[in-house]
PDB file of C-alpha atoms and ligand atoms in Angstrom:
ATOM      1  CA  MET A   1       0.070  -0.030   0.027  1.00  0.00           C
ATOM      2  CA  THR A   2       1.116   3.454  -0.814  1.00  0.00           C
ATOM      3  CA  LYS A   3       0.023   6.591   1.072  1.00  0.00           C
ATOM      4  CA  ILE A   4      -1.608   9.052  -1.104  1.00  0.00           C
ATOM      5  CA  LYS A   5      -2.179  12.899  -0.597  1.00  0.00           C
ATOM      6  CA  ILE A   6      -4.768  14.730  -2.672  1.00  0.00           C
ATOM      7  CA  CYS A   7      -3.647  18.400  -2.900  1.00  0.00           C
ATOM      8  CA  GLY A   8      -5.235  21.678  -4.105  1.00  0.00           C
ATOM      9  CA  LEU A   9      -8.439  21.388  -2.092  1.00  0.00           C
ATOM     10  CA  MET A  10     -10.387  24.664  -2.229  1.00  0.00           C
ATOM     11  CA  THR A  11     -13.890  24.097  -0.890  1.00  0.00           C
ATOM     12  CA  LYS A  12     -15.750  22.040   1.651  1.00  0.00           C
ATOM     13  CA  ALA A  13     -16.994  19.825  -1.037  1.00  0.00           C
ATOM     14  CA  ASP A  14     -13.385  18.907  -1.912  1.00  0.00           C
ATOM     15  CA  ALA A  15     -12.852  17.985   1.690  1.00  0.00           C
ATOM     16  CA  THR A  16     -15.927  15.690   1.677  1.00  0.00           C
ATOM     17  CA  MET A  17     -14.646  13.916  -1.526  1.00  0.00           C
ATOM     18  CA  VAL A  18     -11.252  13.212   0.330  1.00  0.00           C
ATOM     19  CA  ASN A  19     -13.093  11.915   3.428  1.00  0.00           C
ATOM     20  CA  ASP A  20     -15.219   9.585   1.292  1.00  0.00           C
ATOM     21  CA  SER A  21     -12.158   8.318  -0.538  1.00  0.00           C
ATOM     22  CA  ARG A  22     -10.132   7.635   2.657  1.00  0.00           C
ATOM     23  CA  ALA A  23      -7.067   9.394   1.249  1.00  0.00           C
ATOM     24  CA  ASP A  24      -4.204   9.666   3.800  1.00  0.00           C
ATOM     25  CA  TYR A  25      -3.428  13.303   3.580  1.00  0.00           C
ATOM     26  CA  ALA A  26      -5.094  16.408   2.211  1.00  0.00           C
ATOM     27  CA  GLY A  27      -3.368  19.645   0.948  1.00  0.00           C
ATOM     28  CA  VAL A  28      -4.413  23.242   0.729  1.00  0.00           C
ATOM     29  CA  VAL A  29      -2.056  25.752  -1.120  1.00  0.00           C
ATOM     30  CA  PHE A  30      -1.303  29.073   0.576  1.00  0.00           C
ATOM     31  CA  ALA A  31       1.171  30.041  -2.325  1.00  0.00           C
ATOM     32  CA  SER A  32      -0.159  32.093  -5.242  1.00  0.00           C
ATOM     33  CA  GLY A  33      -1.621  30.212  -8.187  1.00  0.00           C
ATOM     34  CA  ARG A  34      -4.903  28.827  -9.166  1.00  0.00           C
ATOM     35  CA  HIS A  35      -5.281  26.730  -5.997  1.00  0.00           C
ATOM     36  CA  GLN A  36      -4.501  29.470  -3.552  1.00  0.00           C
ATOM     37  CA  VAL A  37      -6.776  29.534  -0.419  1.00  0.00           C
ATOM     38  CA  ASP A  38      -6.764  31.977   2.543  1.00  0.00           C
ATOM     39  CA  GLY A  39      -6.957  31.103   6.128  1.00  0.00           C
ATOM     40  CA  GLN A  40     -10.652  31.228   6.366  1.00  0.00           C
ATOM     41  CA  GLN A  41     -11.055  28.759   3.412  1.00  0.00           C
ATOM     42  CA  ALA A  42      -8.542  26.539   4.986  1.00  0.00           C
ATOM     43  CA  GLN A  43     -10.264  26.628   8.311  1.00  0.00           C
ATOM     44  CA  SER A  44     -13.524  25.524   6.792  1.00  0.00           C
ATOM     45  CA  ILE A  45     -11.864  22.790   4.899  1.00  0.00           C
ATOM     46  CA  ARG A  46     -10.117  21.555   8.121  1.00  0.00           C
ATOM     47  CA  ALA A  47     -13.618  21.640   9.909  1.00  0.00           C
ATOM     48  CA  THR A  48     -15.091  19.478   7.127  1.00  0.00           C
ATOM     49  CA  LEU A  49     -12.241  17.044   6.813  1.00  0.00           C
ATOM     50  CA  ASP A  50     -12.141  13.907   8.874  1.00  0.00           C
ATOM     51  CA  PRO A  51     -10.044  14.728  11.963  1.00  0.00           C
ATOM     52  CA  ALA A  52      -7.960  11.540  11.250  1.00  0.00           C
ATOM     53  CA  ILE A  53      -6.707  13.012   7.908  1.00  0.00           C
ATOM     54  CA  PRO A  54      -3.815  15.497   8.381  1.00  0.00           C
ATOM     55  CA  LEU A  55      -4.184  18.785   6.406  1.00  0.00           C
ATOM     56  CA  VAL A  56      -0.979  19.899   4.757  1.00  0.00           C
ATOM     57  CA  GLY A  57      -0.392  23.574   4.019  1.00  0.00           C
ATOM     58  CA  VAL A  58       1.712  24.294   0.845  1.00  0.00           C
ATOM     59  CA  PHE A  59       3.987  27.241   1.065  1.00  0.00           C
ATOM     60  CA  VAL A  60       6.631  28.832  -1.334  1.00  0.00           C
ATOM     61  CA  ASP A  61       7.449  32.335   0.196  1.00  0.00           C
ATOM     62  CA  GLN A  62       5.178  32.656   3.050  1.00  0.00           C
ATOM     63  CA  ALA A  63       6.641  34.034   6.387  1.00  0.00           C
ATOM     64  CA  VAL A  64       7.537  31.358   9.015  1.00  0.00           C
ATOM     65  CA  ASP A  65       5.306  33.048  11.505  1.00  0.00           C
ATOM     66  CA  GLU A  66       2.376  32.705   9.203  1.00  0.00           C
ATOM     67  CA  ILE A  67       3.014  28.904   8.754  1.00  0.00           C
ATOM     68  CA  ILE A  68       3.485  28.408  12.504  1.00  0.00           C
ATOM     69  CA  GLY A  69       0.429  30.402  13.161  1.00  0.00           C
ATOM     70  CA  LEU A  70      -1.774  28.315  10.929  1.00  0.00           C
ATOM     71  CA  GLY A  71      -0.518  25.257  12.933  1.00  0.00           C
ATOM     72  CA  GLN A  72      -1.156  26.724  16.243  1.00  0.00           C
ATOM     73  CA  ALA A  73      -4.722  27.584  15.070  1.00  0.00           C
ATOM     74  CA  GLY A  74      -5.139  23.937  14.353  1.00  0.00           C
ATOM     75  CA  ILE A  75      -5.904  24.594  10.671  1.00  0.00           C
ATOM     76  CA  ILE A  76      -2.951  22.690   9.286  1.00  0.00           C
ATOM     77  CA  GLN A  77      -0.954  19.852  10.904  1.00  0.00           C
ATOM     78  CA  MET A  78       1.831  19.686   8.332  1.00  0.00           C
ATOM     79  CA  ALA A  79       3.847  22.108   6.235  1.00  0.00           C
ATOM     80  CA  GLN A  80       5.025  21.316   2.708  1.00  0.00           C
ATOM     81  CA  LEU A  81       7.677  23.733   1.936  1.00  0.00           C
ATOM     82  CA  HIS A  82       8.386  24.477  -1.796  1.00  0.00           C
ATOM     83  CA  GLY A  83      10.684  27.555  -1.102  1.00  0.00           C
ATOM     84  CA  PRO A  84      14.304  27.651   0.110  1.00  0.00           C
ATOM     85  CA  TYR A  85      13.513  27.591   3.760  1.00  0.00           C
ATOM     86  CA  GLY A  86      16.621  25.906   5.041  1.00  0.00           C
ATOM     87  CA  SER A  87      17.251  23.470   7.953  1.00  0.00           C
ATOM     88  CA  GLU A  88      17.098  26.137  10.676  1.00  0.00           C
ATOM     89  CA  VAL A  89      13.578  27.198   9.593  1.00  0.00           C
ATOM     90  CA  ILE A  90      12.489  23.471   9.269  1.00  0.00           C
ATOM     91  CA  ALA A  91      13.593  22.799  12.743  1.00  0.00           C
ATOM     92  CA  ALA A  92      11.585  25.973  14.042  1.00  0.00           C
ATOM     93  CA  ILE A  93       8.507  24.829  12.272  1.00  0.00           C
ATOM     94  CA  GLN A  94       8.912  21.309  13.727  1.00  0.00           C
ATOM     95  CA  ALA A  95       9.536  22.755  17.162  1.00  0.00           C
ATOM     96  CA  SER A  96       6.010  24.415  16.780  1.00  0.00           C
ATOM     97  CA  GLY A  97       4.526  21.085  16.436  1.00  0.00           C
ATOM     98  CA  LEU A  98       3.993  20.801  12.705  1.00  0.00           C
ATOM     99  CA  ALA A  99       5.506  17.942  10.694  1.00  0.00           C
ATOM    100  CA  VAL A 100       7.537  19.210   7.754  1.00  0.00           C
ATOM    101  CA  ILE A 101       7.549  17.904   4.080  1.00  0.00           C
ATOM    102  CA  ASP A 102      10.720  19.394   2.359  1.00  0.00           C
ATOM    103  CA  VAL A 103      10.208  19.581  -1.458  1.00  0.00           C
ATOM    104  CA  THR A 104      12.799  19.109  -4.178  1.00  0.00           C
ATOM    105  CA  VAL A 105      11.690  20.549  -7.537  1.00  0.00           C
ATOM    106  CA  GLY A 106      12.944  19.429 -10.981  1.00  0.00           C
ATOM    107  CA  GLN A 107      14.493  16.330 -12.613  1.00  0.00           C
ATOM    108  CA  ASP A 108      18.157  17.122 -11.924  1.00  0.00           C
ATOM    109  CA  GLN A 109      17.347  18.079  -8.237  1.00  0.00           C
ATOM    110  CA  ALA A 110      15.330  14.985  -7.819  1.00  0.00           C
ATOM    111  CA  GLU A 111      18.180  12.812  -8.979  1.00  0.00           C
ATOM    112  CA  GLU A 112      20.525  14.572  -6.753  1.00  0.00           C
ATOM    113  CA  PHE A 113      18.221  14.205  -3.774  1.00  0.00           C
ATOM    114  CA  VAL A 114      17.991  10.504  -4.502  1.00  0.00           C
ATOM    115  CA  ASN A 115      21.676  10.174  -4.272  1.00  0.00           C
ATOM    116  CA  GLN A 116      22.144  12.553  -1.381  1.00  0.00           C
ATOM    117  CA  VAL A 117      19.515  11.033   0.808  1.00  0.00           C
ATOM    118  CA  ALA A 118      20.625   7.523   0.017  1.00  0.00           C
ATOM    119  CA  GLY A 119      24.066   8.404   0.937  1.00  0.00           C
ATOM    120  CA  PRO A 120      25.802   9.074   4.365  1.00  0.00           C
ATOM    121  CA  ASP A 121      26.002  12.847   4.409  1.00  0.00           C
ATOM    122  CA  ASN A 122      22.257  13.809   4.670  1.00  0.00           C
ATOM    123  CA  GLN A 123      21.818  16.523   7.165  1.00  0.00           C
ATOM    124  CA  ASN A 124      18.284  17.418   6.432  1.00  0.00           C
ATOM    125  CA  GLN A 125      15.961  16.508   9.318  1.00  0.00           C
ATOM    126  CA  ALA A 126      12.510  16.925   7.538  1.00  0.00           C
ATOM    127  CA  ASP A 127       9.781  14.439   8.603  1.00  0.00           C
ATOM    128  CA  PHE A 128       9.019  13.695   4.938  1.00  0.00           C
ATOM    129  CA  TYR A 129      10.487  14.494   1.461  1.00  0.00           C
ATOM    130  CA  LEU A 130       8.624  15.223  -1.765  1.00  0.00           C
ATOM    131  CA  VAL A 131      10.286  15.057  -5.149  1.00  0.00           C
ATOM    132  CA  ASP A 132       8.150  17.082  -7.443  1.00  0.00           C
ATOM    133  CA  SER A 133       8.146  18.395 -11.126  1.00  0.00           C
ATOM    134  CA  GLY A 134       6.801  21.780 -10.309  1.00  0.00           C
ATOM    135  CA  ALA A 135       4.170  23.647  -8.450  1.00  0.00           C
ATOM    136  CA  GLY A 136       0.866  21.812  -9.203  1.00  0.00           C
ATOM    137  CA  SER A 137       1.921  21.985 -12.885  1.00  0.00           C
ATOM    138  CA  GLY A 138       0.781  18.712 -14.054  1.00  0.00           C
ATOM    139  CA  GLN A 139       4.112  17.966 -15.519  1.00  0.00           C
ATOM    140  CA  THR A 140       5.793  14.498 -14.992  1.00  0.00           C
ATOM    141  CA  LEU A 141       9.266  13.710 -13.859  1.00  0.00           C
ATOM    142  CA  ASP A 142      11.195  10.866 -15.569  1.00  0.00           C
ATOM    143  CA  TRP A 143      10.425   8.331 -12.940  1.00  0.00           C
ATOM    144  CA  SER A 144      12.609   5.644 -14.648  1.00  0.00           C
ATOM    145  CA  ARG A 145      15.575   7.653 -13.347  1.00  0.00           C
ATOM    146  CA  LEU A 146      14.299   7.663  -9.691  1.00  0.00           C
ATOM    147  CA  GLN A 147      14.468   3.931  -9.091  1.00  0.00           C
ATOM    148  CA  ASN A 148      16.669   4.372  -5.900  1.00  0.00           C
ATOM    149  CA  LEU A 149      14.240   6.603  -4.315  1.00  0.00           C
ATOM    150  CA  PRO A 150      14.262   6.214  -0.485  1.00  0.00           C
ATOM    151  CA  LYS A 151      11.140   3.976   0.395  1.00  0.00           C
ATOM    152  CA  ASP A 152      10.649   5.146   3.921  1.00  0.00           C
ATOM    153  CA  LYS A 153       9.529   8.750   4.040  1.00  0.00           C
ATOM    154  CA  THR A 154       9.606  10.147   0.509  1.00  0.00           C
ATOM    155  CA  LEU A 155       6.493  11.084  -1.639  1.00  0.00           C
ATOM    156  CA  VAL A 156       6.422  11.687  -5.452  1.00  0.00           C
ATOM    157  CA  ALA A 157       4.428  14.175  -7.226  1.00  0.00           C
ATOM    158  CA  GLY A 158       4.148  15.827 -10.698  1.00  0.00           C
ATOM    159  CA  GLY A 159       1.499  14.966 -13.241  1.00  0.00           C
ATOM    160  CA  ILE A 160       0.340  11.747 -11.639  1.00  0.00           C
ATOM    161  CA  ASN A 161      -3.130  10.530 -12.967  1.00  0.00           C
ATOM    162  CA  LEU A 162      -5.157   7.636 -13.560  1.00  0.00           C
ATOM    163  CA  THR A 163      -3.313   6.908 -16.745  1.00  0.00           C
ATOM    164  CA  ASN A 164       0.282   6.698 -15.392  1.00  0.00           C
ATOM    165  CA  ILE A 165      -0.236   5.960 -11.610  1.00  0.00           C
ATOM    166  CA  GLU A 166       0.757   2.358 -11.830  1.00  0.00           C
ATOM    167  CA  LYS A 167       4.308   3.246 -13.121  1.00  0.00           C
ATOM    168  CA  ILE A 168       4.773   5.491 -10.077  1.00  0.00           C
ATOM    169  CA  LEU A 169       3.331   2.914  -7.652  1.00  0.00           C
ATOM    170  CA  ALA A 170       6.005   0.538  -8.925  1.00  0.00           C
ATOM    171  CA  LEU A 171       8.579   2.776  -7.391  1.00  0.00           C
ATOM    172  CA  ASN A 172       7.236   1.769  -4.018  1.00  0.00           C
ATOM    173  CA  SER A 173       7.768   5.179  -2.597  1.00  0.00           C
ATOM    174  CA  TYR A 174       6.233   5.966   0.944  1.00  0.00           C
ATOM    175  CA  GLY A 175       3.584   8.099  -0.805  1.00  0.00           C
ATOM    176  CA  ILE A 176       2.356   9.853  -3.869  1.00  0.00           C
ATOM    177  CA  ASP A 177       0.812  13.384  -4.137  1.00  0.00           C
ATOM    178  CA  ILE A 178      -1.770  14.362  -6.629  1.00  0.00           C
ATOM    179  CA  SER A 179      -3.540  17.520  -7.625  1.00  0.00           C
ATOM    180  CA  SER A 180      -4.388  18.204 -11.180  1.00  0.00           C
ATOM    181  CA  GLY A 181      -4.701  14.483 -11.972  1.00  0.00           C
ATOM    182  CA  SER A 182      -7.514  14.425  -9.464  1.00  0.00           C
ATOM    183  CA  GLU A 183      -9.574  17.062 -11.398  1.00  0.00           C
ATOM    184  CA  THR A 184     -11.830  17.346 -14.349  1.00  0.00           C
ATOM    185  CA  ASN A 185     -11.941  20.877 -16.069  1.00  0.00           C
ATOM    186  CA  GLY A 186     -10.078  22.351 -13.104  1.00  0.00           C
ATOM    187  CA  HIS A 187     -12.372  20.998 -10.238  1.00  0.00           C
ATOM    188  CA  LYS A 188     -11.786  18.127  -7.961  1.00  0.00           C
ATOM    189  CA  ASP A 189     -13.638  15.021  -9.320  1.00  0.00           C
ATOM    190  CA  PRO A 190     -14.889  12.510  -6.881  1.00  0.00           C
ATOM    191  CA  ALA A 191     -14.830   9.547  -9.035  1.00  0.00           C
ATOM    192  CA  LYS A 192     -11.166  10.081  -9.968  1.00  0.00           C
ATOM    193  CA  ILE A 193     -10.177  10.856  -6.313  1.00  0.00           C
ATOM    194  CA  ARG A 194     -11.940   7.457  -5.323  1.00  0.00           C
ATOM    195  CA  GLN A 195     -10.211   5.561  -8.036  1.00  0.00           C
ATOM    196  CA  LEU A 196      -6.736   7.061  -7.374  1.00  0.00           C
ATOM    197  CA  VAL A 197      -6.842   6.302  -3.669  1.00  0.00           C
ATOM    198  CA  ALA A 198      -8.073   2.772  -4.237  1.00  0.00           C
ATOM    199  CA  LEU A 199      -5.178   2.069  -6.623  1.00  0.00           C
ATOM    200  CA  ALA A 200      -2.621   3.523  -4.293  1.00  0.00           C
ATOM    201  CA  HIS A 201      -3.958   1.437  -1.369  1.00  0.00           C
ATOM    202  CA  GLN A 202      -4.120  -1.806  -3.249  1.00  0.00           C
ATOM    203  CA  GLU A 203      -1.546  -4.302  -1.726  1.00  0.00           C
ATOM    204  CA  ARG A 204       1.623  -4.890  -3.725  1.00  0.00           C
ATOM    205  CA  GLU A 205       4.629  -7.132  -3.500  1.00  0.00           C
TER     206      GLU A 205
HETATM  207  O1  LIG B   1      -0.949  24.016  -6.898  1.00  0.00           O
HETATM  208  C1  LIG B   1      -0.462  25.018  -6.857  1.00  0.00           C
HETATM  209  O2  LIG B   1      -1.002  26.068  -7.308  1.00  0.00           O
HETATM  210  C2  LIG B   1       0.890  25.148  -6.204  1.00  0.00           C
HETATM  211  C3  LIG B   1       1.516  26.457  -6.189  1.00  0.00           C
HETATM  212  C4  LIG B   1       2.687  26.693  -5.695  1.00  0.00           C
HETATM  213  C5  LIG B   1       3.399  25.447  -5.007  1.00  0.00           C
HETATM  214  C6  LIG B   1       2.903  24.273  -5.006  1.00  0.00           C
HETATM  215  C7  LIG B   1       1.519  24.075  -5.716  1.00  0.00           C
HETATM  216  N1  LIG B   1       1.112  22.818  -5.611  1.00  0.00           N
HETATM  217  C8  LIG B   1       1.565  21.647  -5.038  1.00  0.00           C
HETATM  218  C9  LIG B   1       0.722  20.541  -5.355  1.00  0.00           C
HETATM  219  O3  LIG B   1      -0.404  20.567  -5.770  1.00  0.00           O
HETATM  220  C10 LIG B   1       1.355  19.143  -5.382  1.00  0.00           C
HETATM  221  O4  LIG B   1       2.100  19.088  -4.133  1.00  0.00           O
HETATM  222  C11 LIG B   1       2.121  18.738  -6.515  1.00  0.00           C
HETATM  223  O5  LIG B   1       2.779  19.683  -7.181  1.00  0.00           O
HETATM  224  C12 LIG B   1       1.327  17.908  -7.532  1.00  0.00           C
HETATM  225  O6  LIG B   1       0.632  18.705  -8.396  1.00  0.00           O
HETATM  226  P1  LIG B   1       0.147  17.940  -9.851  1.00  0.00           P
HETATM  227  O7  LIG B   1       1.398  17.897 -10.812  1.00  0.00           O
HETATM  228  O8  LIG B   1      -0.793  18.981 -10.336  1.00  0.00           O
HETATM  229  O9  LIG B   1      -0.397  16.695  -9.491  1.00  0.00           O
END
């Protein structure tokens, strides 16, 4: 079984779809872009979401105090950091009680990450890692070049959808993260979310 995060929730209806699908994590984007939500929207998504499903806030250049404040208000339980926040900031966010997902963006960076984390010199103490092609761009990475991905706490993202999900699940990563592939015409699609979660949760060798 592979954990699955459905990202880019914008409405209470989206949160209900995630509840019904039994996804493992849900994501709301505070960074600018078409999925951006404000604190109030995120609060109402959190209130609708099953309490057992952690809500992940996605950040690019938001202030650390804002991230910590959203955690202290009980709106998010995890922070996904796409920007260059660095290990001191990661530690401060963790000390506030939020788990951190540190993001690596791009093919070359993903391959470097695979080698670095697999090697002995890794200094990064994030709770989870995410290798991603972009920022909710729907573009894919060349997953064939990421076969040595660490299996314990790394998620994979970037253009995952019902057509290609089996290839990514074959990597046996800890988890996968999907936004645009869970949508039809730019809106979350309950049938797609249900199918994506069911496929991720299937037992594999
Ligand atoms: O979705 C956005 O608009 C966004 C903006 C800035 C940083 C990150 C953003 N999204 C992150 C995600 O939705 C996912 O973590 C990931 O990129 C997967 O997206 P997709 O390729 O659409 O499945």
